Short mmCIF file of C-alpha atoms in Angstrom, two decimals:
data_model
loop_
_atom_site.label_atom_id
_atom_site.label_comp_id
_atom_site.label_asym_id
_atom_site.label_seq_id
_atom_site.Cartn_x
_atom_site.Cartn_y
_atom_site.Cartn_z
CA UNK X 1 110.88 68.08 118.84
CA UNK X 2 112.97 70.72 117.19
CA UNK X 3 112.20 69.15 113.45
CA UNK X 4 109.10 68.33 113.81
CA UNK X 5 107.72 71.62 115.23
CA UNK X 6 109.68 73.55 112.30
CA UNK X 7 107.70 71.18 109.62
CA UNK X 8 104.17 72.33 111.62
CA UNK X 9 104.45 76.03 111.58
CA UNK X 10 106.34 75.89 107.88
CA UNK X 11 102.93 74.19 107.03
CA UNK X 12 105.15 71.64 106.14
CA UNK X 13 103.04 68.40 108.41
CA UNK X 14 102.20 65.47 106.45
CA UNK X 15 98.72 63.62 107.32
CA UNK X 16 100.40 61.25 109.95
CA UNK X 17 102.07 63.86 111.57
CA UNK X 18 100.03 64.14 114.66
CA UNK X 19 100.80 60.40 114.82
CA UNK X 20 104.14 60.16 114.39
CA UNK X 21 105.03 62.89 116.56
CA UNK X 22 102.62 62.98 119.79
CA UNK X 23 104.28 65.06 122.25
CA UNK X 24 103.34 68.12 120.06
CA UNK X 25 100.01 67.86 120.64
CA UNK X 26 100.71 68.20 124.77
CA UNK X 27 103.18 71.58 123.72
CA UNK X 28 100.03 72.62 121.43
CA UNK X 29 97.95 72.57 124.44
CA UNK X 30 100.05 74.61 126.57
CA UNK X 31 100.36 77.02 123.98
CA UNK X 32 96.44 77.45 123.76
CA UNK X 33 95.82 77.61 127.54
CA UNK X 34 98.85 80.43 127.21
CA UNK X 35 97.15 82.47 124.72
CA UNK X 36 93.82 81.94 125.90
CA UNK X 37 94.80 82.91 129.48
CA UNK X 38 96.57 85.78 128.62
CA UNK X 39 94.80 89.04 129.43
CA UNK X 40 96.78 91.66 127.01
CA UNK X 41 99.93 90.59 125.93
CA UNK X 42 102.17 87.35 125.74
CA UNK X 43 106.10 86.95 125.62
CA UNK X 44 107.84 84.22 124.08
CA UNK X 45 111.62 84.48 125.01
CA UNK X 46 113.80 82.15 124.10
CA UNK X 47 117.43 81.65 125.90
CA UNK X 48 119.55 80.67 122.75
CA UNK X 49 118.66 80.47 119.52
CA UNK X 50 116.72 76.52 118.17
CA UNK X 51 115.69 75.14 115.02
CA UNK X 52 112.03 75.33 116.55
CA UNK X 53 112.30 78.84 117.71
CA UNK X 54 113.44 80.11 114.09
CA UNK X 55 110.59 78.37 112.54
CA UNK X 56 108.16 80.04 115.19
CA UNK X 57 109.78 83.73 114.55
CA UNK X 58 109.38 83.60 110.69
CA UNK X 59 105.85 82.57 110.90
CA UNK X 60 104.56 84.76 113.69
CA UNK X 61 106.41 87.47 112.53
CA UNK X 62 105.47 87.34 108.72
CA UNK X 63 103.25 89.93 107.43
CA UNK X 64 100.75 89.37 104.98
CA UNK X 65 101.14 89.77 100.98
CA UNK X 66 99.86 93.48 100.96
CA UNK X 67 102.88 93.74 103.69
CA UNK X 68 100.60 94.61 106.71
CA UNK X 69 99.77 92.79 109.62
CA UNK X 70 101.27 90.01 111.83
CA UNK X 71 101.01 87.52 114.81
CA UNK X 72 103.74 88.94 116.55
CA UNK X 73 106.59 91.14 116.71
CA UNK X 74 110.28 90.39 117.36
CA UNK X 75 111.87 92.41 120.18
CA UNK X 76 115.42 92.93 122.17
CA UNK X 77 114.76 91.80 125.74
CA UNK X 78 117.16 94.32 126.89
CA UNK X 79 115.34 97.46 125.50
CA UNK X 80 111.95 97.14 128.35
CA UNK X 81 110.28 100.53 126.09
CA UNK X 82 110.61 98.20 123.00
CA UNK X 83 108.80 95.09 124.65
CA UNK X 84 106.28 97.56 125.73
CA UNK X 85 104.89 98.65 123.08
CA UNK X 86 102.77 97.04 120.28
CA UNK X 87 103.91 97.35 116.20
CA UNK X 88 100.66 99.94 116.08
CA UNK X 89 101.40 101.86 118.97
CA UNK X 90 105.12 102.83 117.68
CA UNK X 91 103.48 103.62 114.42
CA UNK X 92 101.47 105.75 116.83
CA UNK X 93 104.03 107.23 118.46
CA UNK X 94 106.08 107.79 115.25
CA UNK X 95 103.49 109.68 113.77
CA UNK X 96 103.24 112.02 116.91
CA UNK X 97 106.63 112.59 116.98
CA UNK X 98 106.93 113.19 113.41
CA UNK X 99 103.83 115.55 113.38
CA UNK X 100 105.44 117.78 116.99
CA UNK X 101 108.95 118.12 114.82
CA UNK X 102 106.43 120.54 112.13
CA UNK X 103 105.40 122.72 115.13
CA UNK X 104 108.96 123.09 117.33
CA UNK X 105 111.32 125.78 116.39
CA UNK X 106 114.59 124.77 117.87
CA UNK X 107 116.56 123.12 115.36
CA UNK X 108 117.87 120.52 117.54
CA UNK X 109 114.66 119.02 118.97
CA UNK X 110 113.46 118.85 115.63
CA UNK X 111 115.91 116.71 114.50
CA UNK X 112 115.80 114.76 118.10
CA UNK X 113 111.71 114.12 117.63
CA UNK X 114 112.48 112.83 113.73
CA UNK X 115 115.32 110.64 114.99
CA UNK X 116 112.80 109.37 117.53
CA UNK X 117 110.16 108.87 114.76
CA UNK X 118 112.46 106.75 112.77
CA UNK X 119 113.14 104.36 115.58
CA UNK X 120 109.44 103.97 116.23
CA UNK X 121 108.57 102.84 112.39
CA UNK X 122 111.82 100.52 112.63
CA UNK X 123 110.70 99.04 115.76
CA UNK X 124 107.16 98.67 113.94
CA UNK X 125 109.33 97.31 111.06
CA UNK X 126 107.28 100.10 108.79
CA UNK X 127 109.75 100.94 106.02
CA UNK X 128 107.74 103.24 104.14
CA UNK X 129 107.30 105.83 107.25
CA UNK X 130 110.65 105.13 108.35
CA UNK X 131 111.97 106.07 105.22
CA UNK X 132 109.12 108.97 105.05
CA UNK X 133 110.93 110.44 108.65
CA UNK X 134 114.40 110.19 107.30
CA UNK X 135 113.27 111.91 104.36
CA UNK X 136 112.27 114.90 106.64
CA UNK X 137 114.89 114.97 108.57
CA UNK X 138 117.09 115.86 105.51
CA UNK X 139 115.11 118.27 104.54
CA UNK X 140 115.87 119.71 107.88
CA UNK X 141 119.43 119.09 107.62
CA UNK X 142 119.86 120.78 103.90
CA UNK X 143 118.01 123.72 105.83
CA UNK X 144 120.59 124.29 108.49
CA UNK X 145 123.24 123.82 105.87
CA UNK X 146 122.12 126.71 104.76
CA UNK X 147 121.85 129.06 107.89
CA UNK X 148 125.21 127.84 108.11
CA UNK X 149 126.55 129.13 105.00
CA UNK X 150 124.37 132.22 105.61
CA UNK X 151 126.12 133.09 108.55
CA UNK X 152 129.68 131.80 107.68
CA UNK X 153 129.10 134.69 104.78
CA UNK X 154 131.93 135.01 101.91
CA UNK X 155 131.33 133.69 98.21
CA UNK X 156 128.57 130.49 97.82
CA UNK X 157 128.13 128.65 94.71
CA UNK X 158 124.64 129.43 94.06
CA UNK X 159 124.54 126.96 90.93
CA UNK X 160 125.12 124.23 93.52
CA UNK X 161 122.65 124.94 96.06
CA UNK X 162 120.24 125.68 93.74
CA UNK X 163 120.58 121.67 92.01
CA UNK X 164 120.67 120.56 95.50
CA UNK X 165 117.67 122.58 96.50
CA UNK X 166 115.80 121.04 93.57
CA UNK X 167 116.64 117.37 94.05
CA UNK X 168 115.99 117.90 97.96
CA UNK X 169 112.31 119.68 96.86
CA UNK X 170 111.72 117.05 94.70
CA UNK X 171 112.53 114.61 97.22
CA UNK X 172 110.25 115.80 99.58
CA UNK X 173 107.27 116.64 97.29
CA UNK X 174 107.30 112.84 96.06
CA UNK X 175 106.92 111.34 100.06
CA UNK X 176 104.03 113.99 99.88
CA UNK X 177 106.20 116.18 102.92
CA UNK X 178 104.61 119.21 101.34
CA UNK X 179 105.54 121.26 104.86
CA UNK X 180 109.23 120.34 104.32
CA UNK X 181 108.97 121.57 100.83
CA UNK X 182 107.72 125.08 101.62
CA UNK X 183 110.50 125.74 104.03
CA UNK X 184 113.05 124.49 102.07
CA UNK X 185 112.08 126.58 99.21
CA UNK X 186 111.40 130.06 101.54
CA UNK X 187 115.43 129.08 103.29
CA UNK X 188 116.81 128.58 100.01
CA UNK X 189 115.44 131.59 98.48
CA UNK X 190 118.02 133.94 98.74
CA UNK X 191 119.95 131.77 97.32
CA UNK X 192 118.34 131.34 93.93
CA UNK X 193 118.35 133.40 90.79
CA UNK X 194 115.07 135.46 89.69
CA UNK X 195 114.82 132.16 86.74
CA UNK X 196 115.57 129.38 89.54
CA UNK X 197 113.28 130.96 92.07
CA UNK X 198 110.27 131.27 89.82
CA UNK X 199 110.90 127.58 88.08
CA UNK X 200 110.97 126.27 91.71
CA UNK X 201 107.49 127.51 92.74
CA UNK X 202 105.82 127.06 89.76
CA UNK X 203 107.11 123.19 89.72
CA UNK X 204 107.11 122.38 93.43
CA UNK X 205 104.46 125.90 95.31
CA UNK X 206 101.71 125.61 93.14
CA UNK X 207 101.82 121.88 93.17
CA UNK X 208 101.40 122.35 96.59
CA UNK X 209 98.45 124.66 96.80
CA UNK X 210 96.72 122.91 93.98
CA UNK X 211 96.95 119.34 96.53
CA UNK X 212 96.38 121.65 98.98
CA UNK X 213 92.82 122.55 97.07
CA UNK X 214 91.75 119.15 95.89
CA UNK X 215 91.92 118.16 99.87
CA UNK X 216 89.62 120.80 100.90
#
């Protein structure tokens, strides 16, 4: 039944299909008294990898053309928190860890609730956000590079940290992390020159207060 189950969820079944291949129909009906029966979630675990099974991941697992969306969601059996938890509840929880990381002070659970954000949107195979978290998180970084050099003391190429303070702003600005961007620009500060300072916050602050306005 391997083939012939591949051709029916590839939308691949010619018109004799449920002819021709009979014993489908009884696997159909267990699979509608499963789902029907279920109360909140069902698993579908497989023990090594078939032609039928492959067939059934790609389809339940394909999102729809605006990229949303899906039947199902693949999982490692060995991770219990990942089988747990639905595609919209890690976005959930991404979002909640990525939104405590803006009010914590310590460095280091900052970085730990973004690194747990990222995992969340890759568990809820959300690229965007994923890619939104890691974007914060090196904003974070660049910002402890900093206090690094600040207390290390001696001689700093300002020219360099200013072109990576601008590319890092930019960065941020364009995933719309408009927090990030205001404490990268107040740590980098002492950093700049009088013309770098004031070309930084009239590109990147007063972009920032003017989205800031058209919000409220």
């Amino acid at each position: 039944l391997q083939k012939p189950w591949r051709e029916l969820v590839l939308n691949r079944a010619g018109q004799d299909f449920e002819y021709e291949h009979p014993l489908i129909g009884n696997v159909l009906k267990l699979l509608y008294t499963g789902i029907t029966r279920c109360i909140e979630k069902l698993f579908f675990v497989e023990t090594k990898s078939t032609t039928a099974g492959k067939a059934s991941i790609r389809w339940l697992t394909k999102k729809d053309p605006g990229g949303e969306g899906s039947f199902a969601t693949l999982n490692n059996i060995d991770d219990i928190e990942a089988m747990s938890m639905t595609a919209d509840e890690f976005v959930g929880e991404g979002i909640n860890n990525a939104e405590l990381s803006q009010s914590v002070e310590d460095v280091d659970e900052v970085l730990l609730l973004l690194e747990r954000a990222v995992w969340c949107f890759e568990q809820a195979d959300n690229t965007n956000l994923a890619a939104k978290a890691r974007m914060q998180r090196s904003g974070v970084l660049f910002r402890l590079e900093l206090q690094t050099l600040g207390e290390q003391g001696g001689a700093q190429n300002h020219g360099v940290i200013e072109m990576k303070a601008a590319n890092m702003m930019g960065s941020l600005s364009r995933e719309g992390l408009f927090f990030e961007v205001l404490n990268t620009f107040y740590a980098v500060r002492p950093y700049l020159s009088a013309y770098a300072g004031e070309r930084l916050e009239r590109d990147f602050i007063s972009e920032i207060m003017l989205a800031e306005a058209e919000d409220r």
